[in-house]
Amino acid sequence: MLVAYVLVGADEAAAPSALAPFGADLKVPARQAIKAAEVKSQAIECLAPANATQWIVENPPEGTAAKLFTVEERDGKNILNISAGELVPARSTVRILLPGDGPANGDLWAKNRASYISFLCKSSKPSQMTFHLLQRGKTAGTFQTGFSAKPGEWQRIILPIQLFDLKSFAKIAGIGFRTASAEKGTDVSIADFRVGGIAYTDDSWKSHRLSISINGDWHFATDPGEQGMKDKWYADTFDDSQWKILKSGLSWQEQGISHYGYAWYRQKIFVPKEFAGVPLTLNLVQIQSDDDTWFNGARIGGFSSEYKYKNWNTRAYTVPPSLIRYGENNTIAIRIWGGKITFIGEKSGLVKGPLVAELDPYCVKMREPGGADVPFDLFDLSDARQGKPFEIVFSLPAEMAKEQGAKLRYSLSDLLGNEIKSGETTLSTGADQIAKAVVGIDRETAQAVYLRGRLQASLVIEDAAGNPLYSGIREMDRLSFAKRDNQPLPALPEKTEDTPYGKLRLVDEIDCAISLFEDPHPYLESGFSHAASHYTPGIPVQVKVVDILGKKARESEFGWFAYRIGRGKLKPHTDYLLRIEYPEDKPRFAPIEIQTGQNFMDVGWRNGTGPDSVYDNWPLSKKWQWYDVIIPLDDQTVGTAGTGSASAENGVWVYFMNKLKPNMYYAMWEGGPAVASMKLYEIDPEKNAPLIQKPKGLPSRVLSFDWERQPDHNPADLVRYAKLMGYNAISPVILKWFFANYSDPFNGYDSMVIDDHDYWAHKAYDPAGGKSADSPWPGKKSQHVRYLEETKRYGIDYIPRVEWGGSQDLPKEAWVVEVNGEPAKPNRFAPWCGNILNPLTWDDLKKFMDHLIKPYVKDNPQLTGMLWRIRCDRMRISYGQADLELFSKETSTKLPPGGKAQQAAWATGEGKAQYDAWWHQKRVDFHRKLVELLKSYCSDMTLYYYNWEGDKFGLILPSNTTWAFNKNLINAPNGAKAVYEKDEAERRKFTAADYIETVRTGNFGASSGGINRADYGIRPNLYKDIKGIQLFAPANYLCYADLPEYLNYFQTADGLAVSNAVPYDEIGSRSINPKYEGNMITPAGAPFSMAFELLPYFHGDARTLNYTVYTYGRGFADAHRRFAQAFLALPAIPGTVVEQGDKDLKVRVYHSVNGTYVGVAYKGYAAKKLTVKVPAKAGAKITNLVTGQSVPTTAAGNDLQFDLESGPMELNAFLVQP
């Protein structure tokens, strides 16, 4: 709830007065008679044999020897024959630049008022094609539309110009065809190209429609206490006469209103009686935040979500006739959320936009078969997914039905032109003098419409001779799926099941093999396409149910499918366990998104690709397995309008993505995810958390996670998640990028607060403004404070992550200087870098630490340190004159003669090794001071440090998920798999020494675009005497996570710390929903999912293991919890290796006052019975710290030995007591 601190001054807006209703003075124009335009048709002479040589194939298939087209004369026709099944879909173009002066052809068509292009078509097999209009200087895909090619007799294809998003054919220089989808061996024949004009267009009866401007003065009020809903400000009878008056078309900030929260607009609109029975559509403005709209007191629309589909941003709400008082005034009430919101800015309210109300007697309607007509955007299509038939009603003036023999030909397609259904129907005129054409939608077509999400119709009225009289497009872009969004499925009968997490209540289960016609669960599917990015998805994709390892499972081609799981009412801000049944039959790359609002998770698994892989050599079990994810439920999920526009109470969407684009991405794998079933359970963070036997009175190890995304969630959700997963620490980013401070306001930083609608309230700091930093929402707790409260409540350590590089108050003399003498620029977001060589930089950091950490230490023992992650390369090595002089003074090195430029060049050339070594020691000294500062707050505090910027970290070579790598896959001469194989072959050549030299020198080569700078390096040997700092070793790939020399290079006085900085892929970003960016997936199956945690313990006795991702979340939760039980049971003290005679077995003992702790790490890939020997006297008691059970032992000289049935890559912990 917003507090009432926002006041609108009397001089900030116009004084109250009576407003004239919109449309009150509008005279309804007389309905004009419809007149046919004079038009003519002309042939496009491009198929004569003489023109055959001018047809070419652009971007033909690699290495093809097949003839891809012919131009011939047959049966009295000149025919273009296209081998559609051999072309590269959506790429190979069979095209011609028209004979003569190409552009003049299009100009001539335009001069003759041509408004359609047509041709005859037939094919040997059903196929989907695209037709392209070519302009010089533009790609073939610029102006295109789809059509269906069918076997049988010649069919006339008529393509209205509107399908190409053009108003004129001017400048068209050529035509072309591409295959969208066709079986091998499919031939498509084309003949008789023509262009022509249409006698009637939608403009022929524009006088039958009415537009009423609603752009002007509105009654306006802010709602700081959110009283509007309680006092029914939306009601038709509410008295708004004392409200202020604002103009639409401008934000409320532009009109002097300083307000964060909801504000209301109200006005009257007069609807003429001449349009009785006609729906009214309110076309408002683009609203990037949340809104609600009422008409005469009834809510007619509104959407939430910071990530809406672009086709829903500009609000348009249809009012049914039943709510309209024709011939009278009607009330519009609009509520909009606004303020200074990140990525939106101060652009709140009824900003610039259409702002028009439209009355169209010919709007498209839908209905149940034989039922009442409903405006299409009010007709709920949710049940179409299960094949419920419906009808589409196209309306036209009665004059269109008077032509004897007239018929309407239609083609229903998605918004990208992929045809769903085509046919013809008759026109009939009713008493209302409106001609109607009814198109019946059968079971299969209804489901196809549902799955495409967006719909358009191309309409052509022909006379008895087949000549087109009218053509037009009807876009049905905003289909209604209200029931899908708002109605829960019935709850299951009460049932509990035994799981690895205890006995849990089953909430829902889905059999993914069930036909979509039978399964009641909401479902979506789509292919990947940049053309659909940020828009309602629905690209056609092949999804099949197949037999795998004796079970049926659902899987898709390049694309995705998704279910909404959940029955009854789920409980936001509680926790659930999702179990996904999947096969390990072949190498699968399986990204998943679980859309739980602000807590969304982009997880998944990847199987091994073969025993010789340097990245993923995990063996396949050849069995069905469970992939488990713990879900902290937010209150939102995906809805019709986009991410976060539906309530999570009714269930959450789970997306399964196949990113294996043929001969391109992820060619080392053989399939995407296949899923047999899913189950959803309730899970309790107290009763079902893993029991961890922490070493009493001894230093604890750290199992933590941090993530890139801003902390825009409820902190309690993520802290509970950490507890259920077995983590003992959490590191949300509190200072992000250059500016974003999610702690309490502090000078030098922009203040960020998460508002009640999950937007990022933002108040910029002005270094020159003379004003102190302030909250954009006074009284609202910062995310830092909220995390302190929740970690204390749940007993989880809190290690805030900061991406510090200097505040905005850092003086210019403390900026890093580049070799050229200019301020060094970070690689993104920030304008300058902080220079550790200048004492002002330390002063700047100390101020922030005194603000962020110091005040909270006393009352928050769980505040155990800080994670400093370098972002944007903001702490670069500096070559300023003062820096070089300091180097000279401290090292007694004489600088070469010449000026600043020559000396800086020396420091990066001949003197580089010496200057770099000195700078590294200066950075160590800077870190030492920070450690001492933290310990002055509390002696137990630790500085965790990660030195690198990249989200997709790679050493020497780029990560194989980066665009730097992916670009090599496009049109690879020997195929994409060869690119992956070459990368692996190169990786096999590298040794631990190569990787160590890279991180020592900072010469990262191709992995960072050729960067070779000291600040990219780290030299842990310089930290050997500093207690209280841990340097994270990146270990996100097997090729260096399994190298003991590499890992142990990072040892400091506090031991080894490792970050599994998961490289995420961004293929299909924003394509499944607007919030989706990429996936962070772990090895599979469950025994190998903790490989990058087990190996650092095995090789280096790692004390801190951190999981760094873009979005929080990780699968194989049971394996993670079990690892946590073993790892965190061992004390963070030096251990001693006890040789066992097995290269895959590492046993360490840790002597303490509690007894001797024993860590047993087995890195073999197959389960094995181990015999473990440890120094202990006969009669000593050994307890398994994971199970809590006593372990039978036998004496073996001065040792005790015991047997252990170990799974693959498993860690166990024991305690030996006398």
Tab-separated table of N, CA and C in Angstrom, residues 217-229 232-235 239-248 251-253 257 259-268 290-294 331-339 348-351:
chain	number	residue	atom	x	y	z
A	217	ASP	N	-9.454	16.727	-22.553
A	217	ASP	CA	-9.470	16.934	-21.100
A	217	ASP	C	-10.155	15.774	-20.395
A	218	TRP	N	-9.525	15.347	-19.285
A	218	TRP	CA	-10.072	14.275	-18.445
A	218	TRP	C	-10.043	14.733	-16.994
A	219	HIS	N	-11.008	14.286	-16.213
A	219	HIS	CA	-10.914	14.433	-14.767
A	219	HIS	C	-9.814	13.489	-14.274
A	220	PHE	N	-9.018	13.985	-13.334
A	220	PHE	CA	-7.829	13.235	-12.908
A	220	PHE	C	-7.663	13.325	-11.395
A	221	ALA	N	-7.249	12.211	-10.787
A	221	ALA	CA	-6.919	12.197	-9.356
A	221	ALA	C	-5.866	11.145	-9.083
A	222	THR	N	-4.892	11.502	-8.251
A	222	THR	CA	-3.951	10.503	-7.769
A	222	THR	C	-4.613	9.700	-6.659
A	223	ASP	N	-4.073	8.521	-6.421
A	223	ASP	CA	-4.682	7.610	-5.439
A	223	ASP	C	-3.602	7.054	-4.523
A	224	PRO	N	-2.945	7.946	-3.743
A	224	PRO	CA	-1.807	7.489	-2.929
A	224	PRO	C	-2.168	6.467	-1.875
A	225	GLY	N	-3.377	6.479	-1.386
A	225	GLY	CA	-3.782	5.494	-0.390
A	225	GLY	C	-4.560	4.338	-0.972
A	226	GLU	N	-4.674	4.302	-2.307
A	226	GLU	CA	-5.445	3.282	-3.022
A	226	GLU	C	-6.862	3.160	-2.470
A	227	GLN	N	-7.480	4.321	-2.310
A	227	GLN	CA	-8.875	4.361	-1.873
A	227	GLN	C	-9.840	4.178	-3.038
A	228	GLY	N	-9.331	4.309	-4.250
A	228	GLY	CA	-10.191	4.316	-5.412
A	228	GLY	C	-11.074	3.097	-5.531
A	229	MET	N	-10.498	1.935	-5.289
A	229	MET	CA	-11.298	0.714	-5.404
A	229	MET	C	-12.299	0.619	-4.253
A	232	LYS	N	-15.073	3.063	-4.942
A	232	LYS	CA	-15.690	2.840	-6.257
A	232	LYS	C	-15.577	4.065	-7.167
A	233	TRP	N	-14.344	4.507	-7.352
A	233	TRP	CA	-14.112	5.613	-8.267
A	233	TRP	C	-14.445	5.229	-9.707
A	234	TYR	N	-14.591	3.945	-9.962
A	234	TYR	CA	-14.930	3.481	-11.300
A	234	TYR	C	-16.426	3.546	-11.575
A	235	ALA	N	-17.230	3.780	-10.556
A	235	ALA	CA	-18.684	3.705	-10.703
A	235	ALA	C	-19.212	4.805	-11.616
A	239	ASP	N	-18.959	10.910	-8.120
A	239	ASP	CA	-18.847	12.347	-8.352
A	239	ASP	C	-17.377	12.739	-8.486
A	240	ASP	N	-16.952	13.056	-9.702
A	240	ASP	CA	-15.559	13.458	-9.939
A	240	ASP	C	-15.439	14.956	-10.198
A	241	SER	N	-16.460	15.701	-9.836
A	241	SER	CA	-16.483	17.126	-10.193
A	241	SER	C	-15.387	17.933	-9.513
A	242	GLN	N	-14.880	17.454	-8.388
A	242	GLN	CA	-13.824	18.178	-7.689
A	242	GLN	C	-12.431	17.714	-8.075
A	243	TRP	N	-12.360	16.761	-8.967
A	243	TRP	CA	-11.045	16.304	-9.427
A	243	TRP	C	-10.395	17.373	-10.307
A	244	LYS	N	-9.102	17.260	-10.436
A	244	LYS	CA	-8.370	18.157	-11.314
A	244	LYS	C	-8.590	17.733	-12.764
A	245	ILE	N	-8.139	18.552	-13.674
A	245	ILE	CA	-8.304	18.263	-15.093
A	245	ILE	C	-6.923	18.173	-15.727
A	246	LEU	N	-6.685	17.066	-16.392
A	246	LEU	CA	-5.448	16.864	-17.137
A	246	LEU	C	-5.783	16.551	-18.591
A	247	LYS	N	-4.832	16.802	-19.442
A	247	LYS	CA	-5.004	16.492	-20.852
A	247	LYS	C	-4.409	15.120	-21.155
A	248	SER	N	-5.070	14.371	-21.997
A	248	SER	CA	-4.470	13.148	-22.510
A	248	SER	C	-3.456	13.518	-23.587
A	251	SER	N	2.051	12.899	-20.386
A	251	SER	CA	2.133	12.185	-19.113
A	251	SER	C	1.675	13.102	-17.987
A	252	TRP	N	1.322	12.511	-16.863
A	252	TRP	CA	0.940	13.378	-15.738
A	252	TRP	C	2.142	14.145	-15.206
A	253	GLN	N	3.369	13.586	-15.370
A	253	GLN	CA	4.553	14.323	-14.935
A	253	GLN	C	4.744	15.590	-15.767
A	257	ILE	N	2.406	16.850	-12.188
A	257	ILE	CA	1.992	15.913	-11.145
A	257	ILE	C	3.165	15.025	-10.777
A	259	HIS	N	3.930	11.993	-8.691
A	259	HIS	CA	3.173	10.951	-7.991
A	259	HIS	C	3.690	9.588	-8.397
A	260	TYR	N	3.791	8.681	-7.412
A	260	TYR	CA	4.136	7.284	-7.672
A	260	TYR	C	2.999	6.433	-7.141
A	261	GLY	N	2.397	5.665	-8.024
A	261	GLY	CA	1.295	4.797	-7.633
A	261	GLY	C	0.181	4.867	-8.651
A	262	TYR	N	-1.025	4.547	-8.207
A	262	TYR	CA	-2.173	4.604	-9.108
A	262	TYR	C	-2.686	6.035	-9.249
A	263	ALA	N	-3.165	6.330	-10.447
A	263	ALA	CA	-3.909	7.560	-10.695
A	263	ALA	C	-5.071	7.208	-11.610
A	264	TRP	N	-6.117	8.016	-11.518
A	264	TRP	CA	-7.361	7.725	-12.222
A	264	TRP	C	-7.704	8.826	-13.217
A	265	TYR	N	-8.287	8.406	-14.327
A	265	TYR	CA	-8.854	9.306	-15.329
A	265	TYR	C	-10.337	8.943	-15.497
A	266	ARG	N	-11.170	9.967	-15.581
A	266	ARG	CA	-12.597	9.747	-15.821
A	266	ARG	C	-13.108	10.767	-16.832
A	267	GLN	N	-14.013	10.317	-17.697
A	267	GLN	CA	-14.667	11.206	-18.650
A	267	GLN	C	-15.942	10.526	-19.148
A	268	LYS	N	-16.798	11.369	-19.744
A	268	LYS	CA	-18.028	10.885	-20.357
A	268	LYS	C	-17.814	10.780	-21.865
A	290	ASP	N	0.700	-1.132	-15.366
A	290	ASP	CA	-0.566	-1.814	-15.137
A	290	ASP	C	-1.733	-0.849	-15.315
A	291	ASP	N	-2.870	-1.399	-15.740
A	291	ASP	CA	-4.046	-0.559	-15.930
A	291	ASP	C	-5.310	-1.370	-15.698
A	292	ASP	N	-6.424	-0.655	-15.514
A	292	ASP	CA	-7.777	-1.209	-15.476
A	292	ASP	C	-8.689	-0.174	-16.112
A	293	THR	N	-9.675	-0.638	-16.887
A	293	THR	CA	-10.617	0.273	-17.535
A	293	THR	C	-12.041	-0.200	-17.287
A	294	TRP	N	-12.913	0.767	-16.943
A	294	TRP	CA	-14.325	0.485	-16.694
A	294	TRP	C	-15.176	1.307	-17.659
A	331	THR	N	-19.862	6.580	-19.134
A	331	THR	CA	-18.703	6.926	-18.307
A	331	THR	C	-17.544	5.977	-18.570
A	332	ILE	N	-16.394	6.565	-18.843
A	332	ILE	CA	-15.141	5.810	-18.949
A	332	ILE	C	-14.305	6.123	-17.709
A	333	ALA	N	-13.809	5.107	-17.038
A	333	ALA	CA	-12.893	5.277	-15.898
A	333	ALA	C	-11.660	4.414	-16.152
A	334	ILE	N	-10.492	5.003	-15.960
A	334	ILE	CA	-9.235	4.309	-16.231
A	334	ILE	C	-8.300	4.497	-15.039
A	335	ARG	N	-7.726	3.409	-14.589
A	335	ARG	CA	-6.745	3.450	-13.490
A	335	ARG	C	-5.400	2.971	-14.035
A	336	ILE	N	-4.345	3.771	-13.818
A	336	ILE	CA	-3.023	3.454	-14.370
A	336	ILE	C	-1.975	3.577	-13.272
A	337	TRP	N	-1.076	2.613	-13.216
A	337	TRP	CA	0.054	2.627	-12.291
A	337	TRP	C	1.206	3.399	-12.930
A	338	GLY	N	1.845	4.285	-12.172
A	338	GLY	CA	2.931	5.057	-12.762
A	338	GLY	C	3.846	5.677	-11.740
A	339	GLY	N	4.847	6.369	-12.243
A	339	GLY	CA	5.883	6.995	-11.432
A	339	GLY	C	7.189	6.927	-12.195
A	348	SER	N	3.927	8.503	-17.418
A	348	SER	CA	2.801	7.826	-16.788
A	348	SER	C	1.479	8.410	-17.251
A	349	GLY	N	0.488	7.543	-17.348
A	349	GLY	CA	-0.864	7.999	-17.631
A	349	GLY	C	-1.273	7.823	-19.068
A	350	LEU	N	-2.231	8.655	-19.496
A	350	LEU	CA	-2.724	8.619	-20.872
A	350	LEU	C	-1.793	9.424	-21.760
A	351	VAL	N	-0.664	8.810	-22.088
A	351	VAL	CA	0.346	9.481	-22.893
A	351	VAL	C	-0.083	9.460	-24.358
